[in-house]
Structures are given as structure tokens and as C-alpha cells.
Amino acid sequence: MSRFGYTLMTEQSGPKQLVEYAARAEQVGFDLLVSSDHYSPWLTSQGHAPYAWTVLGAVAQATSDVELMTYVTCPTMRYHPAVVAQKAATLQILADGRFTLGLGSGENLNEHVVGEGWPAVQTRQGMLAEAIEVIRRLHTGDLVDFAGEFFQVDSARIWDVPEQGVDIGVAVSGDRSVETFAPLADHLVAVEPKAELISTWNGVPGAKRIGAEGRAVGQIPICWGPDEAEARELAHDQFRWFAGGWSVNADLPTPAGFAGATQFVRPEDVADNIPCGPDLDKIAEAVSAFSEAGFTDVALVQIGDSTQEAFLSEAAGPLLEILRSS
């Protein structure tokens, strides 16, 4: 049986609201809380981008049992991997072992802000692989000196190291990224329900097999609401950027760029890819694609800050019942 998560969407809600939603999501019965980690929203209509790590620290104290995860952090440009290692270790202690560090190669939208440009994808993946090595070494608690192709670490040590360590999940999208990161990660992260990602991962020497030691954590946007037409309009207003796919989305630098790239995307185009409206069976069917593909976990993104309270109060519990019964 798959486990089901709730997404703390930092692009569409303020920090206090996110902590409130996290506590409510645990009460409703979600197994997992995943948080995006952005410097900017994709579209100005979303309107938020609080610092994910501060929010997660507060969430760790506002919850007790639900698991936590970054979905995902880029540990290469905006953050040096030595800093990611420190804050992941601290969060794991605050969360009493409930935290998984989800990592990815990043998006121009967030990483360009430090003025270091935006490398080609091959370079970004090389940087991510090296960053994972740095983080792993620092999580031993030993004194670390490291001189790599992309990063240097001088006499660094994490002084507060969690006893259970910190599991690492890595976002992948195709064979090359799977083959690169499967031996380095504990868990697979992906936003498309592709069974071949899991079969390829499980075939890589040294990979933790999905369903045994490793997990595959997916994510799907939904826009539940009592009026289907209104839900479609909301999904179009705030999530039409999703239509571009990650090969495009990773390279656009600003919300204005996303607005321009999606200016001809219609509400019906968005609704073709995102289940909208009150039909919980329809939503459950879309979510089940991840379970059928072999994913062990799938996190739901309920679109729109204005919809969160109603979703958590009215729809989330019955939806979880449908998902678990199927």
C-alpha cells in the first residue's frame, strides 16, 4: 500500500499558514509532509516564497509523528552543500528522526539569484553528485576537508549530528539521471508516474531497491473544490506553469518568463493534466497512477492558498479513505 503526503507549497502560502496546514494535515491522517524550497513563486499570482527551512523547523515542533521531507532542495548554488548538511542534521534532530533530505539539480528561477549564472544540465548533475558526497561525509560528524571539481570544504565539522543520520532522496527524470544518482541516494523522487524509472533504478548496481530499502516518492497537483469551473480557473491561474514540463521549467529565470511561456495555455489544457472539482473518485484515479507505477509514496499538491482550509476540513479525510481502500 502506498503512503500519501500533503505538500507544503511555499509558493502559494505564507509561513504561518504553512505551519497551520501542516498540523492540520497530520491530524487528518497524511503520512508525509513535503515542502518545496523556492526563492520565488513560478507565477506572481501565487504570491509567496518563505524560507522553507525555517518553516520546516516550526513544522517539526508543531507535529509529532508525520514524516517531513524537502521536495526538493538544490544543494549546489543558492546553498553550499556544507550548509545543507548542517541544516539537514539540525532539522533531523528537531524532527526526532522524521526527516528525509530531498535533493535536486535545481531551477534557474531560484538559483540565479546569487549571481553565479545557470550551468548546463550535465554540469548541474555533476555538481549535485559532488554535493551529495560532501553532505554524506559531513553527516559522519568527522572533520572534513574536501577539494572537488565544484566545491571545496575546509576543516568543516557538523557538531550536532543525529544518531539515525539523514536519508537522502534525489529527483530523477530519465535513464541518465537514474544511473547517476541511484547508487548515491537512499530514495527516488519523481513527479511523473513512470514505472520505467523504478525498474531502471532497481537495476543499477549499488542502488537501494525500491520497495525494500528504498522508497519512490511522487507528487501530483490537484485542485479540489465544490465548483469544477472555479477549480479549473484557479488551477489555470496558479498552476499553468506546470504545462511546460521540467525540461522547460528548469531553465526559465523569472515569474514573468513563466507568464510569457504559458500565455496561450487555456484552463481546459490545465484541466487535462490536473484533476479539478469535487469528484474525489476522479482525483483518486489520477493519484493511483503513481501506485500502479510502483511508487511507495505520493504527495498531493492542493492548488491555491484559499482552498487549503476547506480541503483539509472537508475533502482530505474522505479522499485518504478512498485512496487507502483502493
Coordinates of C-alpha atoms in Angstrom, one line a residue:
M1 CA 0.0 0.0 0.0
S2 CA 1.3 3.4 -0.9
R3 CA 1.6 6.2 1.7
F4 CA 0.1 9.6 1.0
G5 CA 1.5 13.0 1.6
Y6 CA 0.5 16.6 1.7
T7 CA 2.6 19.3 0.1
L8 CA 3.5 22.5 1.9
M9 CA 3.6 24.7 -1.2
T10 CA 5.8 27.6 -0.2
E11 CA 4.9 29.4 -3.4
Q12 CA 1.3 29.9 -2.6
S13 CA 1.1 30.3 1.2
G14 CA 2.8 32.4 3.9
P15 CA 5.0 30.8 6.6
K16 CA 2.4 30.9 9.5
Q17 CA -0.3 29.4 7.2
L18 CA 2.0 26.6 6.2
V19 CA 2.7 25.6 9.8
E20 CA -1.0 25.6 10.5
Y21 CA -1.7 23.5 7.4
A22 CA 1.0 21.0 8.4
A23 CA -0.5 20.5 11.8
R24 CA -4.0 20.0 10.3
A25 CA -2.7 17.6 7.7
E26 CA -1.2 15.4 10.4
Q27 CA -4.5 15.4 12.3
V28 CA -6.4 14.5 9.1
G29 CA -4.1 11.4 8.6
F30 CA -1.5 12.2 6.0
D31 CA 1.7 10.1 6.3
L32 CA 4.1 12.6 4.9
L33 CA 4.6 16.3 4.6
V34 CA 6.8 17.5 1.8
S35 CA 8.0 21.1 1.3
S36 CA 9.1 23.0 -1.8
D37 CA 12.2 25.1 -1.4
H38 CA 11.9 28.2 -3.6
Y39 CA 13.3 31.7 -3.7
S40 CA 10.4 32.8 -6.0
P41 CA 7.0 31.6 -7.0
W42 CA 6.5 30.4 -10.5
L43 CA 3.8 33.0 -11.1
T44 CA 3.1 36.3 -9.4
S45 CA -0.5 35.2 -8.7
Q46 CA 0.9 32.6 -6.3
G47 CA 2.4 35.4 -4.3
H48 CA 4.7 33.7 -1.7
A49 CA 8.2 32.2 -1.2
P50 CA 9.1 32.0 2.5
Y51 CA 12.3 30.2 3.6
A52 CA 11.5 26.5 3.6
W53 CA 14.0 25.6 6.3
T54 CA 12.6 28.0 8.9
V55 CA 9.1 26.7 8.1
L56 CA 10.2 23.1 8.5
G57 CA 11.8 23.8 11.8
A58 CA 8.5 25.2 13.0
V59 CA 6.6 22.3 11.5
A60 CA 8.8 19.8 13.3
Q61 CA 7.7 21.3 16.6
A62 CA 4.0 21.7 15.6
T63 CA 3.7 18.0 14.6
S64 CA 4.7 14.7 16.3
D65 CA 4.5 11.7 14.0
V66 CA 4.1 12.7 10.4
E67 CA 7.3 12.4 8.3
L68 CA 8.9 15.5 6.8
M69 CA 10.8 16.0 3.5
T70 CA 12.2 18.7 1.3
Y71 CA 10.8 18.3 -2.2
V72 CA 13.4 19.4 -3.3
T73 CA 16.4 21.4 -2.2
C74 CA 19.2 22.3 -4.6
P75 CA 22.5 22.0 -2.6
T76 CA 24.8 23.5 -5.3
M77 CA 24.3 27.2 -5.9
R78 CA 22.0 29.1 -3.6
Y79 CA 23.2 26.8 -0.8
H80 CA 26.6 25.4 -0.4
P81 CA 26.4 21.6 0.4
A82 CA 28.2 22.1 3.7
V83 CA 25.4 24.5 4.8
V84 CA 22.8 22.0 3.6
A85 CA 24.5 19.3 5.6
Q86 CA 24.3 21.4 8.7
K87 CA 20.7 22.4 8.4
A88 CA 19.5 18.9 7.5
A89 CA 21.3 17.5 10.5
T90 CA 19.7 20.1 12.8
L91 CA 16.2 19.5 11.3
Q92 CA 16.6 15.8 11.7
I93 CA 17.2 16.3 15.5
L94 CA 14.3 18.7 15.8
A95 CA 12.1 16.2 14.0
D96 CA 13.2 13.2 16.1
G97 CA 14.3 11.2 13.0
R98 CA 11.3 12.0 10.8
F99 CA 13.1 14.0 8.2
T100 CA 14.3 13.0 4.7
L101 CA 16.5 15.3 2.7
G102 CA 15.1 15.5 -0.8
L103 CA 17.6 16.9 -3.3
G104 CA 17.6 18.0 -6.9
S105 CA 19.7 19.7 -9.5
G106 CA 17.7 23.0 -9.2
E107 CA 15.8 25.5 -11.3
N108 CA 17.1 28.7 -12.8
L109 CA 14.1 30.5 -11.2
N110 CA 15.6 30.1 -7.7
E111 CA 19.3 29.6 -8.2
H112 CA 20.2 32.5 -10.5
V113 CA 19.6 35.0 -7.6
V114 CA 23.1 34.5 -6.2
G115 CA 24.6 35.8 -9.5
E116 CA 26.5 32.7 -10.5
G117 CA 24.8 32.1 -13.8
W118 CA 23.0 28.9 -14.8
P119 CA 25.0 25.9 -15.9
A120 CA 24.0 23.3 -18.4
V121 CA 22.2 20.2 -17.2
Q122 CA 25.3 17.9 -17.3
T123 CA 27.2 20.4 -15.1
R124 CA 24.3 20.7 -12.7
Q125 CA 24.1 16.9 -12.3
G126 CA 27.8 16.7 -11.7
M127 CA 27.6 19.4 -9.1
L128 CA 24.7 17.6 -7.4
A129 CA 26.6 14.3 -7.3
E130 CA 29.6 16.0 -5.7
A131 CA 27.4 17.9 -3.2
I132 CA 25.9 14.6 -2.1
E133 CA 29.4 13.3 -1.4
V134 CA 30.1 16.4 0.7
I135 CA 26.8 16.0 2.7
R136 CA 27.4 12.3 3.3
R137 CA 30.9 13.0 4.6
L138 CA 29.8 15.8 6.9
H139 CA 26.9 13.7 8.3
T140 CA 29.5 11.3 9.8
G141 CA 30.4 14.0 12.3
D142 CA 34.0 13.8 11.3
L143 CA 36.3 16.7 10.4
V144 CA 36.1 17.1 6.7
D145 CA 38.4 18.6 4.1
F146 CA 37.3 18.2 0.5
A147 CA 38.6 19.5 -2.8
G148 CA 36.4 18.6 -5.7
E149 CA 35.8 19.8 -9.2
F150 CA 33.0 22.1 -8.0
F151 CA 33.2 22.5 -4.2
Q152 CA 35.8 23.0 -1.6
V153 CA 35.3 22.3 2.1
D154 CA 38.0 23.4 4.6
S155 CA 38.1 21.9 8.2
A156 CA 34.4 21.6 8.5
R157 CA 32.5 19.5 11.1
I158 CA 28.8 19.1 11.9
W159 CA 28.7 19.3 15.7
D160 CA 25.1 18.3 16.2
V161 CA 24.7 15.0 14.2
P162 CA 21.5 12.9 14.5
E163 CA 22.1 9.4 15.7
Q164 CA 20.0 7.9 12.9
G165 CA 21.6 10.0 10.2
V166 CA 19.7 11.7 7.4
D167 CA 18.3 9.7 4.4
I168 CA 18.7 11.4 1.0
G169 CA 16.2 11.3 -1.8
V170 CA 17.2 12.5 -5.3
A171 CA 14.9 13.8 -8.0
V172 CA 15.3 12.0 -11.3
S173 CA 13.6 12.2 -14.7
G174 CA 15.3 9.8 -17.1
D175 CA 17.8 7.0 -17.5
R176 CA 20.9 9.1 -17.3
S177 CA 19.9 10.8 -14.0
V178 CA 18.7 7.5 -12.6
E179 CA 22.0 5.8 -13.4
T180 CA 24.0 8.7 -11.9
F181 CA 22.1 9.1 -8.7
A182 CA 20.6 5.6 -7.8
P183 CA 24.0 4.5 -6.2
L184 CA 24.3 7.8 -4.3
A185 CA 20.8 8.1 -2.9
D186 CA 18.5 6.3 -0.5
H187 CA 15.3 7.1 -2.3
L188 CA 13.9 8.1 -5.7
V189 CA 12.0 11.3 -6.2
A190 CA 10.0 12.0 -9.4
V191 CA 6.9 14.0 -10.5
E192 CA 5.8 11.6 -13.3
P193 CA 4.3 8.2 -12.7
K194 CA 6.8 6.3 -14.9
A195 CA 7.3 2.6 -14.0
E196 CA 10.5 2.6 -16.0
L197 CA 12.1 5.0 -13.6
I198 CA 11.7 2.4 -10.8
S199 CA 12.7 -0.6 -12.9
T200 CA 15.8 1.2 -14.2
W201 CA 16.7 2.4 -10.6
N202 CA 16.4 -1.2 -9.3
G203 CA 18.7 -2.4 -12.0
V204 CA 21.5 0.0 -11.2
P205 CA 24.3 -1.8 -9.2
G206 CA 24.5 -0.4 -5.7
A207 CA 21.1 1.1 -5.6
K208 CA 18.7 0.6 -2.7
R209 CA 15.9 -1.4 -4.2
I210 CA 12.5 0.5 -4.3
G211 CA 10.0 -1.3 -2.1
A212 CA 12.7 -2.8 0.1
E213 CA 15.3 -0.4 1.5
G214 CA 14.4 2.4 -0.8
R215 CA 11.3 4.5 -1.5
A216 CA 9.9 6.2 -4.6
V217 CA 8.2 9.5 -3.7
G218 CA 6.0 11.0 -6.3
Q219 CA 3.9 14.2 -6.4
I220 CA 0.7 15.2 -8.1
P221 CA -1.2 18.6 -8.3
I222 CA -4.9 18.5 -7.7
C223 CA -7.5 21.3 -7.4
W224 CA -10.4 20.0 -5.3
G225 CA -13.3 22.4 -4.9
P226 CA -17.1 22.3 -4.8
D227 CA -17.4 24.0 -8.2
E228 CA -15.5 22.4 -11.1
A229 CA -15.4 25.5 -13.3
E230 CA -14.0 27.6 -10.5
A231 CA -11.4 24.9 -9.7
R232 CA -10.3 24.9 -13.3
E233 CA -9.9 28.7 -13.3
L234 CA -7.9 28.6 -10.1
A235 CA -5.6 25.8 -11.4
H236 CA -5.1 27.8 -14.6
D237 CA -4.3 31.0 -12.7
Q238 CA -1.8 29.5 -10.3
F239 CA -0.5 26.2 -11.9
R240 CA -0.5 26.7 -15.7
W241 CA 3.4 26.8 -15.4
F242 CA 3.1 23.0 -14.9
A243 CA 2.3 22.5 -18.6
G244 CA 5.8 23.3 -19.7
G245 CA 7.4 20.2 -18.2
W246 CA 10.6 20.2 -16.3
S247 CA 12.9 20.4 -19.3
V248 CA 11.5 23.9 -19.9
N249 CA 10.7 24.9 -16.3
A250 CA 14.2 24.3 -15.1
D251 CA 15.6 27.0 -17.4
L252 CA 13.1 29.9 -17.1
P253 CA 14.5 32.6 -14.8
T254 CA 11.6 34.7 -13.5
P255 CA 7.8 34.6 -12.9
A256 CA 7.5 37.0 -15.9
G257 CA 9.2 34.3 -18.0
F258 CA 6.7 31.7 -16.8
A259 CA 3.8 34.0 -17.5
G260 CA 5.1 34.6 -21.1
A261 CA 5.8 30.9 -21.7
T262 CA 2.2 30.0 -20.6
Q263 CA 0.2 32.8 -22.0
F264 CA -1.6 30.6 -24.5
V265 CA -2.3 27.8 -22.1
R266 CA -6.1 27.5 -21.6
P267 CA -8.0 26.4 -18.5
E268 CA -9.1 23.3 -20.3
D269 CA -5.5 22.5 -21.1
V270 CA -4.6 22.6 -17.4
A271 CA -7.6 20.5 -16.5
D272 CA -6.5 17.8 -18.9
N273 CA -3.4 17.3 -16.7
I274 CA -4.7 18.2 -13.3
P275 CA -7.9 16.8 -11.7
C276 CA -10.2 19.7 -10.8
G277 CA -13.5 19.9 -9.0
P278 CA -15.4 17.9 -6.3
D279 CA -15.1 14.4 -7.7
L280 CA -12.9 12.5 -5.2
D281 CA -13.0 9.3 -7.2
K282 CA -11.6 11.2 -10.2
I283 CA -8.8 12.6 -8.1
A284 CA -8.1 9.2 -6.6
E285 CA -7.8 7.7 -10.1
A286 CA -5.2 10.3 -11.0
V287 CA -3.2 9.7 -7.8
S288 CA -3.4 5.9 -8.3
A289 CA -1.2 6.2 -11.4
F290 CA 1.8 6.5 -9.1
S291 CA 0.8 3.5 -7.0
E292 CA 0.3 1.5 -10.2
A293 CA 3.8 2.5 -11.4
G294 CA 5.3 1.2 -8.2
F295 CA 5.8 4.4 -6.2
T296 CA 5.7 3.8 -2.4
D297 CA 4.7 7.4 -1.6
V298 CA 2.8 10.2 -3.4
A299 CA 2.3 13.7 -2.1
L300 CA -0.7 15.7 -3.1
V301 CA -0.5 19.4 -4.0
Q302 CA -3.8 21.1 -3.3
I303 CA -3.7 24.2 -5.5
G304 CA -4.5 27.7 -4.0
D305 CA -4.0 29.0 -0.6
S306 CA -7.6 30.0 -0.4
T307 CA -8.7 26.3 -0.8
Q308 CA -6.5 24.7 1.9
E309 CA -8.7 25.0 5.0
A310 CA -11.8 23.6 3.1
F311 CA -9.7 20.9 1.5
L312 CA -8.3 19.7 4.8
S313 CA -11.6 20.0 6.7
E314 CA -13.9 18.5 4.1
A315 CA -12.1 16.6 1.4
A316 CA -8.8 15.2 2.7
G317 CA -10.1 12.7 5.1
P318 CA -12.6 11.1 2.6
L319 CA -10.0 11.2 -0.1
L320 CA -7.5 9.4 2.0
E321 CA -10.1 6.7 2.8
I322 CA -10.7 6.2 -0.9
L323 CA -7.0 6.0 -1.7
R324 CA -6.2 3.6 1.0
S325 CA -9.2 1.3 0.3
S326 CA -8.2 1.1 -3.4

